[in-house]
CSV table of N, CA, C and O and ligand atoms in Angstrom, one decimal:
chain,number,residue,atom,x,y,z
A,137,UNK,N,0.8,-1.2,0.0
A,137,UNK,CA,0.0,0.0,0.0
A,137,UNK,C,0.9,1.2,0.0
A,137,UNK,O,1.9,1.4,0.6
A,138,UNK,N,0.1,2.3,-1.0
A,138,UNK,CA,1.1,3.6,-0.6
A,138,UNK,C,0.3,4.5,0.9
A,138,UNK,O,-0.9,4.7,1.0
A,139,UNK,N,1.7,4.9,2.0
A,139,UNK,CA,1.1,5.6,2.6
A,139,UNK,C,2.4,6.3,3.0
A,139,UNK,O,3.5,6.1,2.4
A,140,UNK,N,2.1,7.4,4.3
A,140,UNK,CA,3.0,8.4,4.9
A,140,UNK,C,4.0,7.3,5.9
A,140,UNK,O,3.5,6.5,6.6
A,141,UNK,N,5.5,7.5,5.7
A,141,UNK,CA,6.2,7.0,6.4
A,141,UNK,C,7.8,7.9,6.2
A,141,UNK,O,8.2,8.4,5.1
A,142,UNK,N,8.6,7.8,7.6
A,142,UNK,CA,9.3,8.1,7.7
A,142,UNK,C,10.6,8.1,6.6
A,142,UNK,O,10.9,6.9,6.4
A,143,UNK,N,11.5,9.1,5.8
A,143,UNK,CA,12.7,8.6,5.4
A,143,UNK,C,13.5,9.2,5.8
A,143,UNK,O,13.3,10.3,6.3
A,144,UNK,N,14.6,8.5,5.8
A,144,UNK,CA,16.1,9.0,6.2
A,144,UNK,C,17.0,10.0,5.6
A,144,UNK,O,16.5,10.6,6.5
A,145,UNK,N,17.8,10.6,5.1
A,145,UNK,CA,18.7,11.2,4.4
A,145,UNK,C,19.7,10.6,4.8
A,145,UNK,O,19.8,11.0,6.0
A,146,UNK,N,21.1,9.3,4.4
A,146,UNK,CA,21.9,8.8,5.0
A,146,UNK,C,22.9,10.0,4.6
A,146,UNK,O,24.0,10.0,5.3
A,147,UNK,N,22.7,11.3,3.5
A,147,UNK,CA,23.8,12.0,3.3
A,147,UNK,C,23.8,12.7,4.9
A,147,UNK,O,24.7,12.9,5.7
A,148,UNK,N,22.4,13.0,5.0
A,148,UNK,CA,22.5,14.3,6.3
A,148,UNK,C,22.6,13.2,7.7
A,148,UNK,O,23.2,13.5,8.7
A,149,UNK,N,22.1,12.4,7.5
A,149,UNK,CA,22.3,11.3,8.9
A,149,UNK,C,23.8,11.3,10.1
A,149,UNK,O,24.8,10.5,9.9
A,150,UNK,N,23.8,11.7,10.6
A,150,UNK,CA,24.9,11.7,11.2
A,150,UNK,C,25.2,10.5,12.4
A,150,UNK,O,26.3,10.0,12.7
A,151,UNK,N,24.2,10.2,12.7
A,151,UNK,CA,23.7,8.9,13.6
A,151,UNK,C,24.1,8.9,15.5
A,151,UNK,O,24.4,8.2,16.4
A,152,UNK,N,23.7,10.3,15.2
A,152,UNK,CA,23.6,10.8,17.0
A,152,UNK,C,22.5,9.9,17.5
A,152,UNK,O,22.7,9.3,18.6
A,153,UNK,N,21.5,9.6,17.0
A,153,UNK,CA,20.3,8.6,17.9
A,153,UNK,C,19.4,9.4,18.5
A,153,UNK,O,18.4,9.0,19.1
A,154,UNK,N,19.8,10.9,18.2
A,154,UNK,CA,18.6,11.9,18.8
A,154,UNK,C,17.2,11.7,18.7
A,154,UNK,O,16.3,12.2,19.4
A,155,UNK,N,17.0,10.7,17.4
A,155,UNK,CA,15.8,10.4,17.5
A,155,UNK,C,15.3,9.1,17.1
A,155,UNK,O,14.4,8.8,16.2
A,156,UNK,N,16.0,8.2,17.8
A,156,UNK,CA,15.4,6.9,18.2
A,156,UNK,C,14.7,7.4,19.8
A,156,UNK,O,13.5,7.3,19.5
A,157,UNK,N,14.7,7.7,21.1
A,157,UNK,CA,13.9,8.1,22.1
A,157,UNK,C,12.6,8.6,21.5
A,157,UNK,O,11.8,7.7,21.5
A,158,UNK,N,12.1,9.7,20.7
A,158,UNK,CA,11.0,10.3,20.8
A,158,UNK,C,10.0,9.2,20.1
A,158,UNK,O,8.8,9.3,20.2
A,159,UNK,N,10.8,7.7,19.3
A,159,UNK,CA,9.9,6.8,18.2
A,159,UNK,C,9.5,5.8,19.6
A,159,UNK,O,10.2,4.8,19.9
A,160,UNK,N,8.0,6.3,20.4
A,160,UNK,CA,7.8,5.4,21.1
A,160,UNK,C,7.5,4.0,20.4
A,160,UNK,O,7.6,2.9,20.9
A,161,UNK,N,7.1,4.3,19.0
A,161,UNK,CA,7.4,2.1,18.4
A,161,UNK,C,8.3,1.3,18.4
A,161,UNK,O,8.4,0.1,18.5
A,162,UNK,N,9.4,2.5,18.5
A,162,UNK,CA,10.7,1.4,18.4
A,162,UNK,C,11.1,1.4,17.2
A,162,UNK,O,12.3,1.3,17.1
A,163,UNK,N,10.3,1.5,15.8
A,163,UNK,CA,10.7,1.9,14.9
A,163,UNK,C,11.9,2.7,14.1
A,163,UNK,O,12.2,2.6,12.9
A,164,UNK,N,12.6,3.3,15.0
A,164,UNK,CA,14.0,3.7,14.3
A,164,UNK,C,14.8,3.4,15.1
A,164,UNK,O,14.8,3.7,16.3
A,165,UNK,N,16.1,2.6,14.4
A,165,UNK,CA,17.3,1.9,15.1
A,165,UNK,C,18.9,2.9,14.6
A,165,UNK,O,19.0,3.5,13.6
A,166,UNK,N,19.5,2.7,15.3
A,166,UNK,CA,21.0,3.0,14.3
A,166,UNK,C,21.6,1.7,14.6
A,166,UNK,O,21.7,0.9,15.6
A,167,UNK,N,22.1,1.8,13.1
A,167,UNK,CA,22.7,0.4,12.7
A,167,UNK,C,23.5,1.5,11.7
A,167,UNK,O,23.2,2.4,10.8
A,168,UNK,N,25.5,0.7,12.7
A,168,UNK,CA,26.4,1.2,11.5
A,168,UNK,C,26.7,2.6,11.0
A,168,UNK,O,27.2,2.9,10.0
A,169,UNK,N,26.1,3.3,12.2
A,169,UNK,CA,26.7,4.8,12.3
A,169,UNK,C,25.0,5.6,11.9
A,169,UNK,O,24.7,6.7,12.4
A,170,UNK,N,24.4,5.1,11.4
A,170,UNK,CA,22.9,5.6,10.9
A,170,UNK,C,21.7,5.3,10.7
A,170,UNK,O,21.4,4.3,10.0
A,171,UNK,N,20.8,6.3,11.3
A,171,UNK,CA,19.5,5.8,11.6
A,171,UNK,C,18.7,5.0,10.9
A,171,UNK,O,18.7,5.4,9.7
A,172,UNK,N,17.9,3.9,11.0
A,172,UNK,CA,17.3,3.2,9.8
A,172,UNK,C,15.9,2.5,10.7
A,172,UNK,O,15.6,2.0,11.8
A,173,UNK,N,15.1,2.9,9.6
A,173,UNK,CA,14.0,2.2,10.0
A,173,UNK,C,13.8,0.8,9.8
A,173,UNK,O,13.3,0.7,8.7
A,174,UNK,N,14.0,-0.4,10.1
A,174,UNK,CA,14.0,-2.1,10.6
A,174,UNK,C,13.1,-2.3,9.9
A,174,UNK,O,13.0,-3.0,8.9
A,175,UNK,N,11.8,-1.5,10.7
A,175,UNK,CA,10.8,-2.5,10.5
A,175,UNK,C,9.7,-1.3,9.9
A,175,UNK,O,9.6,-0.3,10.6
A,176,UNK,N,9.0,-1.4,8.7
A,176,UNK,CA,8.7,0.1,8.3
A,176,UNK,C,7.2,-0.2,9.1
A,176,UNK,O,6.6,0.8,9.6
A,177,UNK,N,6.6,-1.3,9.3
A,177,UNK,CA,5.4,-1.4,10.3
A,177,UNK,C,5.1,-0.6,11.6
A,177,UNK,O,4.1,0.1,12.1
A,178,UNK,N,6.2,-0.9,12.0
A,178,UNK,CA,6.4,0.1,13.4
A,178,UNK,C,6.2,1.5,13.0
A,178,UNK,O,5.8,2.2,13.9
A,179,UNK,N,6.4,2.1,12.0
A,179,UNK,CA,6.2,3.6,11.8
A,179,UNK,C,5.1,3.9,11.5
A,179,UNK,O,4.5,3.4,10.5
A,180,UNK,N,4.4,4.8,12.4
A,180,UNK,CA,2.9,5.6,11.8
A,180,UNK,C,2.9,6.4,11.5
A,180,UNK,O,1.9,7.0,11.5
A,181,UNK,N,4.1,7.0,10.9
A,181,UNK,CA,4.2,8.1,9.9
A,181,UNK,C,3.9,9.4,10.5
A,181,UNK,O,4.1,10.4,9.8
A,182,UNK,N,3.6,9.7,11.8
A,182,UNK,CA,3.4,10.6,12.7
A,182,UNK,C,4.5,11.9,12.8
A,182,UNK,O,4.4,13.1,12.9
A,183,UNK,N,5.4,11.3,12.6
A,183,UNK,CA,6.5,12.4,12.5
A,183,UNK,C,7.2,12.9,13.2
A,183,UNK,O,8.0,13.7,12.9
A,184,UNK,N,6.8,12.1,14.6
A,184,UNK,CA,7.4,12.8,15.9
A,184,UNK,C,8.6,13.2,15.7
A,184,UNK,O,8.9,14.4,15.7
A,185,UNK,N,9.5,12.4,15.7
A,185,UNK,CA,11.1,12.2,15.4
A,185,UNK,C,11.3,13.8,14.2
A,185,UNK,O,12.4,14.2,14.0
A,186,UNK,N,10.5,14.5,13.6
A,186,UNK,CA,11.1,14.9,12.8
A,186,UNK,C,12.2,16.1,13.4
A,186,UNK,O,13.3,16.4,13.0
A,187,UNK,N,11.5,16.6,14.6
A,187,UNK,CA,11.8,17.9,14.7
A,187,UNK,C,12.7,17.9,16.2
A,187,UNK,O,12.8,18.8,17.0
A,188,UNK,N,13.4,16.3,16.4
A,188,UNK,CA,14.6,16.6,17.2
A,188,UNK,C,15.6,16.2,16.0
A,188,UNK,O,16.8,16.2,16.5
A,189,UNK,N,15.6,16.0,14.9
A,189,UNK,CA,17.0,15.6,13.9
A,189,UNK,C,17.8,16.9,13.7
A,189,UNK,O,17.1,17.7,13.0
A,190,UNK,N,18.7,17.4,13.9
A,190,UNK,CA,19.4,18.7,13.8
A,190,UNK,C,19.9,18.8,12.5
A,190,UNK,O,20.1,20.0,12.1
A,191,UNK,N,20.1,17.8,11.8
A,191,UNK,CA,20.2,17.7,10.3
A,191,UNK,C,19.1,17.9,9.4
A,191,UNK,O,19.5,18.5,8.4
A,192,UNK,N,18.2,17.7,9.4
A,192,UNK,CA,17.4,17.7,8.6
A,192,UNK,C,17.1,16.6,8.1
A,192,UNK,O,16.4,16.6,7.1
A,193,UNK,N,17.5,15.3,8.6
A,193,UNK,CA,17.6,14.0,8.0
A,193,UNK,C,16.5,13.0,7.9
A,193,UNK,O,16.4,11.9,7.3
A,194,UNK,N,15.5,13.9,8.6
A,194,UNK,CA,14.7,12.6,8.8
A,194,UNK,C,13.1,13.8,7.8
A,194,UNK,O,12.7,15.0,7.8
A,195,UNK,N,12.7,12.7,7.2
A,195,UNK,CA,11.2,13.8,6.5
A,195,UNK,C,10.3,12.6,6.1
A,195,UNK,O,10.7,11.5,5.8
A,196,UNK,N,8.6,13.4,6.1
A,196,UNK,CA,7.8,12.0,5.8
A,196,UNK,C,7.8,12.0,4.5
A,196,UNK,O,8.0,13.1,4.0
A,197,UNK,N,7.7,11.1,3.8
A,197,UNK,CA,7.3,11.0,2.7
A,197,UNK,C,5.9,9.8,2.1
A,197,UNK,O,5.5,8.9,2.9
A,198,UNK,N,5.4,9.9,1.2
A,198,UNK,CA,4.3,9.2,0.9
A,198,UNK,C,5.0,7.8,-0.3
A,198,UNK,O,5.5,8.3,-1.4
A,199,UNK,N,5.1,6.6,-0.1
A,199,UNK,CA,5.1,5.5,-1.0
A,199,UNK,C,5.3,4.3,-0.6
A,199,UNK,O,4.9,4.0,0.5
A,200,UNK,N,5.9,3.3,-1.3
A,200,UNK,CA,4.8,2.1,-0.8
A,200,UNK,C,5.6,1.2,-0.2
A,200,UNK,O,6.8,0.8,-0.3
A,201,UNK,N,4.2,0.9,1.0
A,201,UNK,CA,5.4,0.3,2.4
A,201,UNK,C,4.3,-0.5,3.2
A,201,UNK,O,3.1,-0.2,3.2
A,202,UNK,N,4.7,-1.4,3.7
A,202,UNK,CA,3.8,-2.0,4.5
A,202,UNK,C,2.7,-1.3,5.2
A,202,UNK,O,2.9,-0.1,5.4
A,203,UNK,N,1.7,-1.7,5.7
A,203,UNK,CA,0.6,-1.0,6.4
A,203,UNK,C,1.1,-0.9,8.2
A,203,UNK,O,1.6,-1.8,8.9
A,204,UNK,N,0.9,0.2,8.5
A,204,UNK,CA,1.2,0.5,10.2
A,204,UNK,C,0.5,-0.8,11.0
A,204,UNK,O,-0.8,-0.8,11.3
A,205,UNK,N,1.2,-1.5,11.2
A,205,UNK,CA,0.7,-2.7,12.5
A,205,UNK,C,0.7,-2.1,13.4
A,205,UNK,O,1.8,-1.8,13.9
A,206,UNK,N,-0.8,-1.6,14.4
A,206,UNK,CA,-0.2,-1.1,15.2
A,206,UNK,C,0.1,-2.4,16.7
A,206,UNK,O,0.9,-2.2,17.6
A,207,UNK,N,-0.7,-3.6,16.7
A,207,UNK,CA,-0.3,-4.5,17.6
A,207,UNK,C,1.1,-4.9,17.5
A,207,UNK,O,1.7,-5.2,18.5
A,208,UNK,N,1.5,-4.9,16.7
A,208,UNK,CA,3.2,-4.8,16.2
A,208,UNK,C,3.8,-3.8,16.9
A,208,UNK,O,4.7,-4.1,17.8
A,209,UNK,N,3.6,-2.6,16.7
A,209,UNK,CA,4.4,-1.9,17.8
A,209,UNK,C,3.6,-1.4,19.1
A,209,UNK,O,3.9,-0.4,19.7
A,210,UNK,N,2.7,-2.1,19.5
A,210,UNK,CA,2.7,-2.3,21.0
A,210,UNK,C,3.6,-3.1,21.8
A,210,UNK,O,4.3,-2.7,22.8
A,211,UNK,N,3.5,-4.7,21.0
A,211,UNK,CA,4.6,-5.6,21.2
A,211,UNK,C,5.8,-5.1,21.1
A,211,UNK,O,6.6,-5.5,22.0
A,212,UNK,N,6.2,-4.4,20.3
A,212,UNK,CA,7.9,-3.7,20.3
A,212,UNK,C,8.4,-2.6,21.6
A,212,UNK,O,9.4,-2.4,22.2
A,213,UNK,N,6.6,-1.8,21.8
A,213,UNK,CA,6.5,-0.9,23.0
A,213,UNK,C,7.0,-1.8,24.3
A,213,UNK,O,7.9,-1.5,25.1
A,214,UNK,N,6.1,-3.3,24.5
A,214,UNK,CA,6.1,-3.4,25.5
A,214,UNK,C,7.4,-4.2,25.7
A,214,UNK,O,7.6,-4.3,26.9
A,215,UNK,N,8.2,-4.9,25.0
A,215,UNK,CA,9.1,-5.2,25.2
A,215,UNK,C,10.1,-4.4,25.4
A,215,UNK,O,10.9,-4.9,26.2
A,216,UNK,N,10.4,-2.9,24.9
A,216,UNK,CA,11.0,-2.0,25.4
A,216,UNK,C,10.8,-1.5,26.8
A,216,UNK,O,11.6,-0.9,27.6
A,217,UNK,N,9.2,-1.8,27.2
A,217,UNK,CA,9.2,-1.2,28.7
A,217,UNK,C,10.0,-2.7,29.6
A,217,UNK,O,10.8,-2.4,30.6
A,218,UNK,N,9.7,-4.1,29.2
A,218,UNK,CA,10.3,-5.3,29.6
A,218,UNK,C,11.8,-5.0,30.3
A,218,UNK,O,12.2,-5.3,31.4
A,219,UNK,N,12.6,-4.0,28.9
A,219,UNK,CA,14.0,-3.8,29.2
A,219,UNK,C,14.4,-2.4,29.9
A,219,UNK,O,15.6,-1.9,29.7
A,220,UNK,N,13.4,-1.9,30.7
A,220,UNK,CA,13.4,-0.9,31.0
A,220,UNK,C,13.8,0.2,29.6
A,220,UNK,O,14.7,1.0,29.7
A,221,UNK,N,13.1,0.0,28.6
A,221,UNK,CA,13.5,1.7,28.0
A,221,UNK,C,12.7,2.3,26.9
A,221,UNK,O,12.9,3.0,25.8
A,222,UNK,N,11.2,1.7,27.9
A,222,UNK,CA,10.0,2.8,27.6
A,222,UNK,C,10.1,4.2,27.9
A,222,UNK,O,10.8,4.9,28.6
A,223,UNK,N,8.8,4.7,27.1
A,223,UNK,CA,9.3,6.2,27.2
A,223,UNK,C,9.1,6.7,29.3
A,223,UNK,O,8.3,6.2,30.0
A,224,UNK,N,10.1,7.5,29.7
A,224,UNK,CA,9.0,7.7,31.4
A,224,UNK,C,9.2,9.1,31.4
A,224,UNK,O,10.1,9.6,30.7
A,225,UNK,N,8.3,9.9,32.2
A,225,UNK,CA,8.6,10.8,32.3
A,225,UNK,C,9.8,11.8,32.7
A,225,UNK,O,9.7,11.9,34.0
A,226,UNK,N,10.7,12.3,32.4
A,226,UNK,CA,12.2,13.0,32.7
A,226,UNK,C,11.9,13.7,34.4
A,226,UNK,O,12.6,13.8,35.3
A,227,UNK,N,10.9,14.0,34.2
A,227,UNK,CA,10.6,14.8,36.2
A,227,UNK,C,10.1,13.3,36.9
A,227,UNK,O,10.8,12.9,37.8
A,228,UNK,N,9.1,12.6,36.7
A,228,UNK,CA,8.7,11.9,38.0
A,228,UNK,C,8.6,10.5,37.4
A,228,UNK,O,8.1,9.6,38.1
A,229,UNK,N,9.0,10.2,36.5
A,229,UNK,CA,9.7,8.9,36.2
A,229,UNK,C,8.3,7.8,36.0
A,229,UNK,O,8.3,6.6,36.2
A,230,UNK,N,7.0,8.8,35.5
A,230,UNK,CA,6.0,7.8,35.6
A,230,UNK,C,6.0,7.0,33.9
A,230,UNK,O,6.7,7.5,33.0
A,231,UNK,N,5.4,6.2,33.7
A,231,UNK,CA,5.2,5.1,32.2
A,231,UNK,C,4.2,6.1,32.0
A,231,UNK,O,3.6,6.9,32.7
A,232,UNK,N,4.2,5.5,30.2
A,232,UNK,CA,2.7,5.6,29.6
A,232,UNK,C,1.4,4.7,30.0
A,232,UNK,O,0.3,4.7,29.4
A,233,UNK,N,1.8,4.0,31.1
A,233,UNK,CA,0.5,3.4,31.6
A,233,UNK,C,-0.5,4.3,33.1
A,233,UNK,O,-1.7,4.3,33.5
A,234,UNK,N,1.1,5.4,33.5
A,234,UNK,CA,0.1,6.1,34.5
A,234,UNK,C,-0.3,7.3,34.2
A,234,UNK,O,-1.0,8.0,34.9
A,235,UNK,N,0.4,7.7,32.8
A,235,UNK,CA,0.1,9.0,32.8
A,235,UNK,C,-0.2,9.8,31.3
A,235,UNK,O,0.4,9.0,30.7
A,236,UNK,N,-0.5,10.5,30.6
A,236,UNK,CA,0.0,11.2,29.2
A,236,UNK,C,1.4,11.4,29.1
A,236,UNK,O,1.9,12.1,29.9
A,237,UNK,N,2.0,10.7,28.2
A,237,UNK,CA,3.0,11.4,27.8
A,237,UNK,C,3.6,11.7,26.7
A,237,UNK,O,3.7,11.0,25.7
A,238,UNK,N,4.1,13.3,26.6
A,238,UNK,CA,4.4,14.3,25.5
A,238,UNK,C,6.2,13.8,25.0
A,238,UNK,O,6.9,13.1,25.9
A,239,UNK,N,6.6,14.0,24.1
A,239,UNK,CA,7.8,14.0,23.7
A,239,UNK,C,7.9,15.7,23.9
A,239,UNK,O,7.0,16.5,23.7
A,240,UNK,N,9.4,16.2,24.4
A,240,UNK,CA,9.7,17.2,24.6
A,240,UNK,C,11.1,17.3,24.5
A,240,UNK,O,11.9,16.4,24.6
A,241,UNK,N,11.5,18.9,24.1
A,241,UNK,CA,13.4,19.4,24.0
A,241,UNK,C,13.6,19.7,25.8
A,241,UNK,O,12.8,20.6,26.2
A,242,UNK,N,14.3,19.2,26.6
A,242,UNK,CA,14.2,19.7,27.7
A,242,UNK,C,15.9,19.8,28.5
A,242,UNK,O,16.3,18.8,29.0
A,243,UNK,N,16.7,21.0,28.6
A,243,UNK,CA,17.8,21.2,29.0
A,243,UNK,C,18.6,20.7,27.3
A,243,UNK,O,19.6,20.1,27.6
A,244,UNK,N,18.5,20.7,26.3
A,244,UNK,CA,19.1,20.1,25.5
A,244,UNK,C,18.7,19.1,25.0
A,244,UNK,O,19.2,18.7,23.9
A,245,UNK,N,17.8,18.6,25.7
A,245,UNK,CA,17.8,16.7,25.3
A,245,UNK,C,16.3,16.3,24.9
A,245,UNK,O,15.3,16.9,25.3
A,246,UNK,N,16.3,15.5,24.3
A,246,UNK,CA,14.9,14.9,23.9
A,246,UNK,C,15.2,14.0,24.5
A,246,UNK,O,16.1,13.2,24.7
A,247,UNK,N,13.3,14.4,25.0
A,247,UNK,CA,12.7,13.4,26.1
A,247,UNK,C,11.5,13.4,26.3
A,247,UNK,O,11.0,14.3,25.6
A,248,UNK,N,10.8,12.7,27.1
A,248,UNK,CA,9.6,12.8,27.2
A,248,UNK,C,8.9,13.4,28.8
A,248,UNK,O,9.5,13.2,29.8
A,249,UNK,N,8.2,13.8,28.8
A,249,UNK,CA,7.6,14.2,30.3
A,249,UNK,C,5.8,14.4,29.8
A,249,UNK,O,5.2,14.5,28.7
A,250,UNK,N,5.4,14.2,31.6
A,250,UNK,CA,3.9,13.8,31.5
A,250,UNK,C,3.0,14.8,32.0
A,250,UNK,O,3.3,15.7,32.8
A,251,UNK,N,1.7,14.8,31.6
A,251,UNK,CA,1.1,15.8,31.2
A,251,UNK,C,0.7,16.5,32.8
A,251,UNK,O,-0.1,17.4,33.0
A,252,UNK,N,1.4,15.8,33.6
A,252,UNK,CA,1.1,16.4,35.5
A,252,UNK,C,2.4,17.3,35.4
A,252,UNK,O,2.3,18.3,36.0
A,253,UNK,N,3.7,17.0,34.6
A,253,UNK,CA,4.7,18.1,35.2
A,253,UNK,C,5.3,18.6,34.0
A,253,UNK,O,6.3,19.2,34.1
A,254,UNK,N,4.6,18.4,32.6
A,254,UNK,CA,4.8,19.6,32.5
A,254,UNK,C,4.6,21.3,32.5
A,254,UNK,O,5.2,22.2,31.8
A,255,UNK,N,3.6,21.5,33.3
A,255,UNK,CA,3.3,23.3,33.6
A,255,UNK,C,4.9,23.3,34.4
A,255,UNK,O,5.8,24.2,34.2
A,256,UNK,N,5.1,22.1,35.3
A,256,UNK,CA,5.8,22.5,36.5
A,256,UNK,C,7.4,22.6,35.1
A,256,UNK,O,8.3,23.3,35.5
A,257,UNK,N,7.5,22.2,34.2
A,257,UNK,CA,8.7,22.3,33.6
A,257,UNK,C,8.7,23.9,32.6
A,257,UNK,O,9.6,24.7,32.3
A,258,UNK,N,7.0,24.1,32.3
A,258,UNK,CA,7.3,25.5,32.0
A,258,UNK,C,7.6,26.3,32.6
A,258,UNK,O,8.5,27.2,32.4
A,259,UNK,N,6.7,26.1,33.6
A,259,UNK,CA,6.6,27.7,34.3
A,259,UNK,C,7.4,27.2,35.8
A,259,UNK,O,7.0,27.9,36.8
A,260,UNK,N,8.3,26.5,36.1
A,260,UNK,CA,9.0,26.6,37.0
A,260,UNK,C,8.2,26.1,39.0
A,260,UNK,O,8.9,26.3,40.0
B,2,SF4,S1,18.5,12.6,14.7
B,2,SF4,FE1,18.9,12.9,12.5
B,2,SF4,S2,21.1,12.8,12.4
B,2,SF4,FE2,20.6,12.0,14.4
B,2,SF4,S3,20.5,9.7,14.0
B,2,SF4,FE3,18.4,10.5,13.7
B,2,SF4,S4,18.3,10.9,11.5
B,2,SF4,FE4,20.4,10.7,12.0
């Protein structure tokens, strides 16, 4: 099927990993110095990842790729929470089971925090 999914730029790729955290699917790996999507299922084409890549490396594009499984990347979610490295909140360390959680830039770093602390990360 054609639909919206993630591509790479391997020229701009530099393979910091900035944005494997924000892909709560699991969907983007680095392999070999640069980012690569495994498994194109795991991607819902969402975009999150786009706007921690400092390159420009990462953009959606539309063509033909497997359909978004999304029990597929639950299974990849929950195996990442198995190995501890689901998303948690950066202030109070809760999962996406207790709380909303936002992908955010926070001191530098992409990360995620939950919808109880972040006012407390805006406004202090
Ligand atoms: S954030 Fe950008 S430069 Fe860094 S690994 Fe991902 S695609 Fe590559």
């Amino acid at each position: 099927m054609k639909r919206k999914i993630v591509h790479i730029d391997d020229e701009k790729c530099t393979g910091c990993g900035l944005c494997v955290t924000p892909c709560a699917e699991g969907a983007i790996e680095i392999v070999n110095g640069k980012a690569r999507v495994l498994r194109e299922e795991l991607c819902d084409g969402a975009g999150v990842c786009l706007n921690v890549c400092p390159t420009g490396a990462l953009t959606i594009e539309e063509r033909e790729a497997p359909a978004f499984d999304p029990a597929a990347a639950a299974a990849n979610l929950a195996a990442k929470r198995n190995k501890g490295e689901a998303p948690r909140c950066v202030r109070c360390g809760a999962g996406e089971g207790e709380a909303v959680l936002l992908f955010a830039r926070h001191r530098g770093e992409s990360t995620w925090v939950c919808t109880r602390c972040l006012p407390v990360l805006i406004h202090g």
